[in-house]
Coordinates of C-alpha atoms in Angstrom, one line a residue:
Chain A
M366 CA -16.3 55.3 -17.4
D367 CA -14.2 56.8 -20.3
R368 CA -16.7 56.7 -23.3
R369 CA -14.2 57.3 -26.1
E370 CA -12.2 54.0 -25.3
G371 CA -15.3 51.7 -24.6
R372 CA -13.9 51.2 -21.3
R373 CA -14.7 50.8 -17.8
T374 CA -12.5 50.9 -15.8
L375 CA -12.7 49.5 -11.8
P376 CA -11.6 51.6 -9.4
G377 CA -9.2 50.6 -7.0
D378 CA -8.9 46.3 -8.5
G379 CA -6.6 47.1 -11.5
W380 CA -8.9 45.0 -14.4
S381 CA -11.1 46.5 -16.9
V382 CA -13.9 45.4 -19.7
E383 CA -14.3 45.6 -22.2
H384 CA -17.4 46.3 -24.4
D385 CA -19.2 47.8 -27.1
S386 CA -16.7 48.3 -30.3
P387 CA -17.8 46.1 -33.0
R388 CA -13.9 45.6 -34.0
R389 CA -13.4 44.9 -30.5
R390 CA -16.4 42.2 -29.9
Y391 CA -15.3 40.8 -33.2
S392 CA -11.2 40.1 -32.2
H393 CA -13.3 39.3 -28.5
R394 CA -14.5 35.9 -30.4
T395 CA -11.3 35.6 -32.3
A396 CA -9.0 34.9 -29.4
A397 CA -12.4 33.2 -28.3
L398 CA -11.9 31.0 -31.0
V399 CA -8.3 30.5 -30.7
L400 CA -8.8 29.9 -27.2
L401 CA -11.4 27.1 -27.7
V402 CA -9.0 25.5 -30.3
L403 CA -6.2 24.8 -27.8
M404 CA -8.5 23.9 -25.4
L405 CA -10.1 20.9 -27.4
A406 CA -6.7 19.8 -28.8
V407 CA -5.0 19.7 -24.9
A408 CA -8.5 17.1 -23.7
V409 CA -8.1 15.2 -27.1
V410 CA -4.4 14.5 -26.3
Y411 CA -5.6 14.1 -22.2
S412 CA -8.8 12.6 -22.6
P413 CA -7.8 8.9 -23.9
R414 CA -5.9 8.3 -21.0
R415 CA -8.2 9.1 -18.5
C416 CA -11.2 7.1 -20.5
S417 CA -9.9 4.4 -20.6
A418 CA -12.1 3.1 -17.3
A419 CA -9.1 -0.3 -17.1
S420 CA -6.4 2.4 -17.0
L421 CA -7.7 5.1 -14.1
P422 CA -5.2 5.2 -11.8
I423 CA -5.6 5.3 -8.0
Q424 CA -2.2 5.6 -6.6
Q425 CA -0.9 9.0 -6.2
E426 CA 1.0 9.7 -9.1
G427 CA 5.2 8.9 -8.9
E428 CA 4.2 5.8 -6.3
D429 CA 3.7 3.7 -8.7
S430 CA 7.1 3.4 -10.3
Y431 CA 8.0 1.6 -7.5
Y432 CA 6.5 -1.3 -7.8
A433 CA 6.4 -0.7 -11.5
K434 CA 9.0 -4.0 -13.1
A435 CA 7.8 -5.8 -9.7
Y436 CA 9.0 -10.3 -10.3
T437 CA 5.5 -11.0 -8.0
I438 CA 4.4 -14.9 -7.1
L439 CA 2.7 -15.0 -10.2
D440 CA 6.1 -15.1 -11.7
L441 CA 7.9 -17.6 -9.5
P442 CA 7.9 -21.0 -10.7
L443 CA 6.2 -23.5 -8.9
P444 CA 9.0 -25.1 -6.3
E445 CA 10.2 -22.1 -5.6
L446 CA 7.3 -20.9 -4.8
L447 CA 6.5 -24.1 -2.8
A448 CA 9.9 -23.9 -0.3
D449 CA 8.4 -20.0 -0.1
I450 CA 4.8 -20.7 1.2
P451 CA 5.1 -23.8 3.7
E452 CA 1.6 -23.5 3.7
L453 CA 1.2 -24.7 0.0
Q454 CA 2.5 -27.6 1.1
G455 CA 0.5 -30.4 0.7
M456 CA -1.2 -28.8 -2.4
E457 CA -2.4 -30.5 -5.3
P458 CA -0.7 -28.2 -8.4
A459 CA -2.8 -27.7 -11.5
A460 CA -1.8 -29.1 -14.4
G461 CA -2.5 -24.9 -16.4
Q462 CA -4.8 -22.0 -16.5
E463 CA -7.7 -23.2 -17.9
E464 CA -9.9 -23.6 -14.6
L465 CA -8.8 -20.2 -13.7
P466 CA -11.4 -18.1 -15.6
A467 CA -14.8 -19.9 -14.2
I468 CA -12.5 -20.1 -11.2
L469 CA -12.6 -16.1 -10.9
S470 CA -15.6 -15.7 -12.2
K471 CA -17.8 -18.2 -9.9
A472 CA -15.4 -16.3 -6.8
G473 CA -16.5 -12.4 -8.1
A474 CA -20.1 -13.8 -8.1
S475 CA -19.9 -15.1 -5.1
V476 CA -18.6 -11.8 -3.7
E477 CA -20.6 -9.1 -4.8
Q478 CA -23.4 -11.6 -3.4
L479 CA -22.0 -11.8 -0.1
Y480 CA -21.0 -7.7 -0.9
R481 CA -24.5 -7.0 -1.2
N482 CA -26.4 -9.4 1.8
L483 CA -23.7 -7.1 3.6
V484 CA -24.8 -5.0 6.7
S485 CA -23.4 -2.4 9.1
V486 CA -22.2 -4.5 11.8
A487 CA -20.5 -3.4 14.8
A488 CA -18.4 -6.2 16.6
D489 CA -15.7 -6.5 19.4
E490 CA -12.3 -6.6 18.8
E491 CA -9.3 -8.4 20.6
I492 CA -5.1 -7.4 19.3
T493 CA -2.8 -8.2 20.7
Q494 CA 0.8 -7.0 19.7
E495 CA 3.4 -7.9 20.3
Q496 CA 7.8 -6.9 19.7
C497 CA 9.7 -9.4 18.8
G498 CA 13.1 -9.9 18.8
Y499 CA 14.5 -12.4 15.8
D500 CA 14.7 -15.4 17.6
G501 CA 10.8 -15.1 17.8
R502 CA 11.0 -14.7 21.6
V503 CA 9.0 -12.0 22.4
K504 CA 10.3 -8.4 23.6
S505 CA 6.9 -6.8 24.9
S506 CA 3.6 -7.0 24.6
Q507 CA 0.2 -6.3 25.0
R508 CA -3.9 -6.5 24.4
L509 CA -6.5 -4.5 23.2
R510 CA -9.8 -4.2 23.5
F511 CA -12.3 -1.9 21.1
G512 CA -15.2 -1.7 19.7
Y513 CA -15.3 -2.1 15.4
L514 CA -17.3 -0.9 13.0
I515 CA -18.2 -1.4 9.1
L516 CA -20.6 0.6 7.8
V517 CA -21.7 -0.1 4.3
N518 CA -23.4 2.7 2.7
H519 CA -24.6 0.7 -1.2
D520 CA -27.4 3.6 -1.8
G521 CA -25.0 7.1 -2.8
P522 CA -23.1 7.8 -5.5
A523 CA -20.4 5.8 -5.1
E524 CA -20.6 2.5 -3.3
T525 CA -18.6 2.8 1.0
L526 CA -17.4 0.6 3.0
Q527 CA -15.6 1.9 6.3
E528 CA -13.7 0.7 9.6
Y529 CA -13.6 2.2 12.8
R530 CA -11.5 1.0 15.7
T531 CA -13.6 2.7 18.6
D532 CA -13.6 2.9 22.1
A533 CA -16.5 2.1 24.6
G534 CA -17.7 5.1 24.5
M535 CA -17.7 4.8 20.1
K536 CA -15.4 6.8 19.8
P537 CA -12.7 6.2 17.5
V538 CA -9.1 5.4 18.2
E539 CA -6.3 6.4 15.9
S540 CA -3.1 4.5 16.0
A541 CA -3.8 1.8 18.7
G542 CA -0.4 0.8 20.1
V543 CA 1.6 3.1 18.5
E544 CA 2.3 5.7 21.4
E545 CA 3.1 2.5 23.4
G546 CA 6.4 1.5 20.6
F547 CA 3.8 -1.2 18.3
N548 CA 2.7 -1.9 15.0
A549 CA -0.8 -0.1 14.3
T550 CA -2.8 -2.0 11.9
S551 CA -6.3 -2.9 10.8
N552 CA -9.4 -2.5 7.8
F553 CA -8.9 -6.0 7.2
A554 CA -13.5 -6.9 6.7
S555 CA -12.8 -6.1 3.4
L556 CA -10.3 -7.8 1.7
W557 CA -11.9 -10.7 -0.2
L558 CA -13.7 -7.3 -2.4
L559 CA -10.1 -7.5 -4.9
F560 CA -11.8 -10.4 -6.4
Y561 CA -15.1 -8.2 -7.0
P562 CA -16.2 -8.0 -10.5
D563 CA -15.4 -4.6 -11.1
N564 CA -11.8 -4.8 -9.4
R565 CA -10.9 -7.5 -10.4
F566 CA -8.6 -5.5 -13.4
G567 CA -6.7 -4.7 -11.0
S568 CA -4.7 -7.5 -9.9
N569 CA -3.0 -10.7 -12.2
F570 CA -4.2 -14.0 -11.4
R571 CA -2.5 -17.7 -11.3
Y572 CA -4.5 -20.7 -11.2
L573 CA -1.7 -23.0 -8.4
G574 CA -3.8 -25.5 -7.7
Q575 CA -6.1 -27.4 -5.0
E576 CA -5.7 -28.2 -1.3
V577 CA -7.8 -29.8 1.3
S578 CA -8.3 -28.5 4.8
E579 CA -9.7 -29.3 7.1
G580 CA -12.4 -31.2 5.4
R581 CA -12.7 -28.7 2.7
N582 CA -11.3 -29.3 -1.2
L583 CA -10.2 -24.8 -1.6
Y584 CA -8.8 -23.8 -5.3
V585 CA -5.1 -21.9 -4.9
V586 CA -4.8 -19.3 -6.3
A587 CA -2.4 -16.4 -6.6
F588 CA -2.5 -13.0 -7.3
A589 CA -0.3 -9.5 -8.3
E590 CA -2.1 -6.0 -8.0
R591 CA -1.1 -3.6 -10.8
P592 CA 0.7 -0.9 -10.3
G593 CA -1.8 2.0 -11.2
K594 CA -4.6 0.0 -11.5
A595 CA -5.0 -2.2 -8.3
A596 CA -8.3 -1.8 -7.1
T597 CA -7.5 -2.0 -3.8
E598 CA -4.5 -0.7 -1.8
G599 CA -2.9 0.1 1.9
R600 CA -1.4 2.9 3.2
V601 CA 1.2 3.2 5.8
I602 CA 2.2 5.8 7.8
A603 CA 5.2 6.3 9.3
Q604 CA 6.7 9.3 11.2
G605 CA 4.7 11.4 9.2
R606 CA 5.5 9.9 6.2
S607 CA 3.0 8.5 4.2
A608 CA 3.6 5.1 0.8
V609 CA 0.6 3.4 -1.4
L610 CA 1.4 -0.1 -0.8
L611 CA 0.7 -3.3 -3.2
Y612 CA 0.0 -6.9 -2.3
Q613 CA 0.9 -9.9 -3.9
G614 CA -1.0 -12.6 -2.2
L615 CA -2.6 -16.1 -2.0
A616 CA -6.5 -17.2 -2.0
W617 CA -7.8 -20.0 0.0
I618 CA -11.4 -20.4 -2.4
D619 CA -13.8 -23.2 -1.5
A620 CA -14.6 -25.5 -4.4
S621 CA -18.4 -25.8 -3.8
S622 CA -19.5 -22.8 -2.3
F623 CA -16.6 -19.6 -4.2
R624 CA -16.6 -18.3 -0.9
I625 CA -12.7 -16.3 0.4
V626 CA -12.1 -18.8 2.9
R627 CA -8.1 -17.8 4.1
M628 CA -6.1 -15.3 2.4
R629 CA -2.4 -14.4 2.9
L630 CA -1.3 -10.8 1.4
D631 CA 3.3 -9.4 1.7
L632 CA 4.3 -6.5 -0.1
L633 CA 4.3 -6.5 -3.9
E634 CA 7.6 -4.7 -2.9
P635 CA 9.4 -4.0 0.2
R636 CA 9.0 -0.1 1.0
L637 CA 12.2 0.8 2.1
D638 CA 11.9 4.1 1.7
V639 CA 9.8 4.6 5.0
G640 CA 11.7 1.0 6.5
L641 CA 9.3 -1.2 5.9
E642 CA 11.5 -4.6 4.9
R643 CA 8.7 -7.2 5.3
T644 CA 4.5 -7.0 6.3
T645 CA 2.6 -10.9 5.4
T646 CA -1.2 -11.0 7.1
E647 CA -3.0 -14.0 7.3
L648 CA -6.5 -13.6 7.4
R649 CA -9.0 -16.1 7.6
F650 CA -13.0 -15.8 7.4
G651 CA -15.9 -17.3 8.3
E652 CA -19.5 -17.1 8.0
V653 CA -21.3 -14.6 10.7
R654 CA -24.7 -14.5 11.7
V655 CA -26.4 -11.5 13.1
P656 CA -29.3 -10.8 15.0
Q657 CA -31.9 -9.2 13.2
A658 CA -30.2 -9.8 9.7
T659 CA -31.5 -12.0 7.0
A660 CA -28.6 -13.3 5.8
V661 CA -26.0 -14.5 6.9
L662 CA -22.2 -12.3 6.8
W663 CA -18.7 -13.2 6.0
L664 CA -16.4 -11.7 7.4
P665 CA -12.7 -12.1 8.8
E666 CA -12.6 -13.8 12.3
E667 CA -8.7 -14.1 12.2
V668 CA -5.8 -11.9 11.2
T669 CA -2.5 -12.3 12.2
V670 CA 0.2 -9.5 10.3
T671 CA 3.7 -10.1 10.7
T672 CA 6.1 -6.9 9.6
I673 CA 9.9 -5.5 9.8
Y674 CA 10.0 -2.8 10.9
Y675 CA 13.9 -1.1 10.5
G676 CA 14.5 -4.6 11.3
Q677 CA 12.4 -4.5 15.0
L678 CA 10.1 -7.4 14.3
Y679 CA 5.8 -6.9 15.2
R680 CA 3.3 -9.3 15.8
N681 CA -0.3 -8.0 16.0
R682 CA -3.9 -10.4 16.0
H683 CA -6.7 -9.3 16.2
I684 CA -10.4 -11.5 16.6
Y685 CA -13.1 -10.6 16.0
S686 CA -16.2 -11.3 17.8
N687 CA -19.8 -10.7 18.8
F688 CA -20.7 -9.6 15.8
R689 CA -23.7 -7.8 16.0
L690 CA -26.0 -5.0 13.8
F691 CA -24.8 -1.0 14.2
V692 CA -28.2 0.8 14.0
V693 CA -27.6 4.5 14.3
H694 CA -31.1 5.4 17.0
S695 CA -31.7 9.0 16.9
T696 CA -33.8 11.3 18.2
I697 CA -36.3 14.9 17.5
K698 CA -35.8 16.6 20.8
P699 CA -38.7 19.7 20.2
A700 CA -36.4 23.1 20.9
A701 CA -37.5 23.8 24.5
P702 CA -39.4 27.6 24.8
R703 CA -37.4 30.4 24.3
E704 CA -37.3 32.4 28.5
T705 CA -38.3 35.6 27.9
H706 CA -36.0 37.7 30.4
P707 CA -38.8 41.0 31.7
Q708 CA -37.1 44.1 31.2
Chain B
M897 CA -4.1 2.2 6.5
D898 CA -5.9 4.0 3.7
S899 CA -6.6 1.5 1.5
R900 CA -10.1 2.6 -1.2
S901 CA -12.4 0.5 -3.4
R902 CA -13.3 1.7 -7.0
F903 CA -17.4 -0.3 -7.7
S904 CA -18.6 0.5 -10.3
S905 CA -20.3 2.9 -10.2
I906 CA -19.8 6.0 -13.1
S907 CA -20.0 9.4 -11.1
L908 CA -19.7 11.3 -14.6
V909 CA -18.4 15.5 -12.7
A910 CA -19.7 17.6 -14.8
T911 CA -20.3 20.7 -13.1
V912 CA -20.2 24.1 -16.2
R913 CA -22.7 26.8 -15.6
F914 CA -22.9 28.2 -19.3
G915 CA -22.0 32.3 -19.1
R916 CA -24.8 34.6 -20.8
P917 CA -23.0 37.9 -20.6
R918 CA -24.7 41.1 -21.8
G919 CA -24.6 41.3 -25.5
R920 CA -24.3 38.2 -26.8
S921 CA -26.8 36.6 -28.5
G922 CA -25.7 32.9 -27.4
P923 CA -22.7 30.9 -24.7
S924 CA -19.7 31.9 -24.5
P925 CA -17.4 30.4 -27.3
F926 CA -14.9 30.1 -23.6
L927 CA -17.2 28.4 -21.4
V928 CA -18.3 26.3 -24.5
G929 CA -15.2 25.5 -24.7
A930 CA -14.4 24.8 -20.6
A931 CA -17.9 22.7 -21.3
V932 CA -16.6 20.7 -23.6
I933 CA -13.2 19.5 -21.9
T934 CA -14.6 19.0 -18.3
L935 CA -16.8 16.2 -20.8
L936 CA -13.4 15.1 -22.1
L937 CA -11.4 14.8 -19.3
N938 CA -13.6 13.1 -16.9
C939 CA -15.5 11.2 -19.5
G940 CA -15.6 7.2 -17.6
Q941 CA -13.7 8.4 -14.9
T942 CA -14.9 6.5 -12.6
R943 CA -15.5 7.8 -8.8
V944 CA -13.3 6.1 -6.0
A945 CA -15.6 4.6 -3.3
T946 CA -13.9 6.1 -0.1
A947 CA -14.0 2.3 1.4
Q948 CA -11.3 0.9 3.0
I949 CA -10.8 -2.5 2.2
P950 CA -7.8 -3.9 2.7
G951 CA -5.6 -2.0 5.7
V952 CA -2.1 -4.7 6.3
V953 CA 0.1 -2.3 8.0
G954 CA -0.4 1.4 8.7
G955 CA -3.9 1.2 10.6
G956 CA -5.8 4.3 8.5
V957 CA -4.3 7.3 7.3
D958 CA -3.8 9.1 10.4
A959 CA -2.1 6.2 12.2
G960 CA 1.2 3.4 12.0
L961 CA 3.8 2.8 12.9
P962 CA 5.6 3.4 16.2
R963 CA 9.2 5.0 16.1
P964 CA 11.4 2.6 14.9
A965 CA 13.3 0.7 18.3
G966 CA 14.7 -1.6 16.5
P967 CA 18.5 -2.2 15.8
S968 CA 18.7 0.5 13.0
T969 CA 17.0 3.2 15.6
P970 CA 18.6 6.4 14.4
T971 CA 19.3 6.5 18.9
A972 CA 20.8 2.8 18.8
S973 CA 24.3 2.2 19.1
G974 CA 26.9 1.9 17.0
A975 CA 27.4 -1.8 16.6
R976 CA 27.6 -3.3 13.4
R977 CA 25.1 -7.1 13.2
S978 CA 23.1 -9.1 11.4
E979 CA 20.6 -11.5 11.4
V980 CA 20.3 -14.4 9.4
F981 CA 16.6 -15.7 9.0
D982 CA 17.3 -18.5 6.3
S983 CA 20.6 -20.5 6.5
V984 CA 19.0 -22.9 4.1
A985 CA 18.2 -20.2 1.3
L986 CA 21.0 -18.9 1.9
A987 CA 23.4 -21.8 1.6
H988 CA 21.4 -22.7 -1.7
T989 CA 22.0 -18.7 -3.7
R990 CA 24.8 -19.0 -6.6
T991 CA 24.2 -16.0 -8.0
F992 CA 23.1 -12.6 -6.8
C993 CA 21.7 -9.1 -7.7
V994 CA 21.4 -5.5 -6.5
D995 CA 17.9 -4.4 -6.8
M996 CA 18.4 -0.3 -7.4
R997 CA 15.0 0.4 -7.9
N998 CA 14.3 1.7 -4.1
L999 CA 16.9 3.9 -4.1
E1000 CA 17.5 7.8 -5.3
S1001 CA 19.8 8.6 -8.9
W1002 CA 22.2 10.1 -7.3
Q1003 CA 21.9 6.6 -3.9
A1004 CA 22.2 4.2 -7.4
A1005 CA 25.5 6.0 -8.4
G1006 CA 27.1 5.4 -5.5
V1007 CA 25.3 2.0 -5.2
K1008 CA 26.7 0.8 -8.4
E1009 CA 30.3 3.1 -7.8
F1010 CA 30.8 0.3 -5.4
L1011 CA 29.8 -2.5 -6.6
A1012 CA 32.6 -2.0 -9.5
T1013 CA 35.0 -1.0 -7.0
A1014 CA 34.6 -4.3 -4.4
S1015 CA 34.7 -6.8 -7.0
Q1016 CA 37.7 -6.6 -7.6
P1017 CA 41.5 -8.8 -6.6
K1018 CA 41.4 -8.6 -2.3
E1019 CA 37.7 -6.5 -1.8
V1020 CA 34.5 -8.1 -0.9
L1021 CA 32.4 -9.1 -3.5
H1022 CA 35.7 -11.1 -5.3
R1023 CA 35.5 -12.7 -1.4
L1024 CA 31.3 -13.5 -1.6
P1025 CA 31.3 -17.0 -3.1
W1026 CA 28.3 -15.6 -5.3
Q1027 CA 28.3 -14.6 -9.5
P1028 CA 26.4 -11.3 -9.4
I1029 CA 24.2 -11.6 -12.3
D1030 CA 21.9 -8.8 -13.2
D1031 CA 18.3 -10.1 -14.3
C1032 CA 16.9 -10.5 -10.8
G1033 CA 14.3 -12.6 -12.1
K1034 CA 17.8 -15.6 -12.8
A1035 CA 18.6 -14.7 -10.0
D1036 CA 18.8 -16.7 -6.5
A1037 CA 18.8 -13.8 -4.1
V1038 CA 18.1 -10.2 -5.0
A1039 CA 19.7 -7.4 -3.0
R1040 CA 18.5 -4.2 -1.5
I1041 CA 20.4 -1.5 -0.5
Y1042 CA 18.6 1.3 1.8
F1043 CA 20.0 4.0 3.9
V1044 CA 19.1 4.7 7.5
L1045 CA 19.3 8.4 8.6
V1046 CA 20.9 8.2 12.7
D1047 CA 20.8 10.4 15.2
V1048 CA 24.4 11.5 14.8
R1049 CA 25.1 13.5 18.0
E1050 CA 24.7 9.9 20.3
E1051 CA 26.5 7.8 17.9
T1052 CA 29.6 9.6 18.0
S1053 CA 29.6 10.6 21.2
G1054 CA 29.1 14.5 21.1
A1055 CA 31.5 15.0 17.9
K1056 CA 30.5 18.6 16.4
L1057 CA 28.2 17.1 13.5
P1058 CA 24.1 17.8 12.3
A1059 CA 21.6 16.2 15.3
T1060 CA 19.3 16.0 12.5
P1061 CA 21.0 14.3 9.5
V1062 CA 19.7 15.4 5.9
S1063 CA 20.9 13.6 3.8
F1064 CA 22.3 10.8 2.1
G1065 CA 25.9 12.0 2.2
Q1066 CA 25.9 13.7 5.8
A1067 CA 25.1 10.7 8.7
S1068 CA 24.0 7.2 7.8
R1069 CA 24.3 3.9 8.0
P1070 CA 23.3 1.3 5.2
V1071 CA 21.7 -1.5 5.5
L1072 CA 21.9 -4.9 2.7
L1073 CA 18.8 -6.8 2.6
L1074 CA 19.0 -10.1 1.4
Y1075 CA 14.7 -11.6 -1.1
D1076 CA 14.1 -14.3 -2.3
K1077 CA 12.7 -12.8 -6.4
A1078 CA 9.4 -11.9 -5.5
S1079 CA 10.0 -10.2 -2.2
I1080 CA 8.3 -13.1 -0.4
R1081 CA 11.3 -13.9 2.0
L1082 CA 13.8 -11.7 3.6
F1083 CA 16.7 -14.0 3.9
Y1084 CA 19.3 -11.9 6.0
R1085 CA 20.0 -8.6 7.2
A1086 CA 23.1 -5.9 7.5
E1087 CA 23.5 -3.0 9.5
G1088 CA 26.8 -1.1 8.5
E1089 CA 28.8 1.6 9.4
V1090 CA 27.9 4.9 10.1
F1091 CA 29.4 7.0 8.2
K1092 CA 29.0 10.8 7.2
G1093 CA 30.7 11.8 3.3
N1094 CA 31.4 8.9 1.1
A1095 CA 28.7 5.7 1.1
V1096 CA 31.1 4.0 -1.5
K1097 CA 33.5 3.3 1.4
V1098 CA 30.9 1.9 4.0
L1099 CA 28.8 -0.4 1.3
A1100 CA 32.0 -3.0 2.2
S1101 CA 31.3 -3.2 6.3
P1102 CA 27.4 -5.4 5.9
F1103 CA 28.8 -7.5 2.1
A1104 CA 31.5 -7.8 4.8
L1105 CA 29.1 -8.9 7.8
L1106 CA 27.4 -10.5 5.2
V1107 CA 31.0 -12.9 3.8
R1108 CA 31.6 -13.8 7.6
D1109 CA 28.2 -14.5 7.5
L1110 CA 28.2 -16.9 5.3
E1111 CA 31.6 -18.8 6.2
K1112 CA 30.2 -19.5 9.6
I1113 CA 27.0 -21.1 8.7
N1114 CA 28.4 -23.0 6.4
G1115 CA 27.4 -26.6 6.3
Q1116 CA 24.8 -25.5 7.8
T1117 CA 21.6 -26.0 6.8
R1118 CA 18.5 -25.5 8.7
R1119 CA 15.9 -23.4 7.9
S1120 CA 15.4 -20.5 10.8
P1121 CA 11.8 -21.8 13.2
H1122 CA 11.4 -18.5 14.1
F1123 CA 10.4 -16.9 10.9
A1124 CA 9.9 -19.2 8.3
R1125 CA 7.5 -17.8 7.0

């Protein structure tokens, strides 16, 4: 240590620590206070954006702009909407939006209740993957069977719901069919959580009308996710590139139970940067009774995804069955006694 | 497909240690500042669940779409082609706009240049029986253009061109798509000629196919059955 300079030099590491001198201590504190003021100024500038719960971004930076100013299903005049979506033929159009808050509120309560009831389950999944020509004829197809796990964690700092596709040995299967030239699609079990009360701020909604289907009276509600605020998002991976997917679509809500019985999702914007020209997902949800589970679950029964990717038409159909409670059994085996080897 | 949900659980992330350096009577102002900033920046931050909520295309974070196998595949032949998905919609179209939001600025500049030159008398857009308008919210059809990189070696039968072109100006194929306003329906798709150099020259090719196809479907209003939805 060089006592005259009040400086201790650390050999070999090229930096030093000052101490002892009152003048230096004073200048040190002044510098620290100036730094503190600067840091507070930075914090004040940036904090309002982050503190607003309604503006928390989930999408990656820069991807929001891709969806900015998107003209959506919510903006379409009804005649054009009917032309675009043939499923809406026969719907009794709504006179206004007065009923929308009540429908969303009741559907949200129903979704929340169903989510609270949800437990981790295993199921069988059958996937039919098709490559089609423009004339709709199937050029090639394959049928795959997997296990499907829906793992729910209601505890912990964040509630989680994860889906896995597994092989017969319960090992995760990723990109099913991609190597064979088909499209891999997954993660449908919880799409209805779009209507979860705390997730609703991520979308805009429009009440379209009522429809009778299979003896049920259904409310038809259109939605479009809000760029930068969407509570749910998808992701496409294509040839090493990935892109966030935001959706617009329709939900058919049972007028008596307020359960979401059917959904249709389209891309908010085509993702031409990765060749994704169009994707439509149609889902049917149904009541699932799982042995040993006390409550009735609400899960997808059938999902169809139609995609046009670089001009090629793909269609995947997923059918779920044989739902059962997923329980992990673990056993603790006592350690084997250490063998002693005589020297 | 990776998708996530945001639930109501709030997690305030503020792990700050107050150091007490030797010879000082209180916490360092620097560390206090760091703590305040950490608290401010994390104020109200909702912890994002790792849950997968929706999934449509891609099948998990590390899964997804196969190598392109369609008409635009980089190894496809150089033949131009077009597909009419909805002849009724095309027959009813009177106005169209060109949405360039998906393009890089320099690509958009090329498209704008093309639109200006191709609207001249006798040029391809002049022959298109649709009125171009700027407001896509009022147009009957929304045109989008994107560029597919092409394996030039196969496209040009051994010509000395780069195998893996890297930019718009080297070797690409323009693709023209026509959508409804909300991008729910794809009416039409046409592929232009492969180019390396000035894209403006080849952008006319998919529009020329459109003009040809519109002439063909004149009077035909039957919707194509295979992808009506």
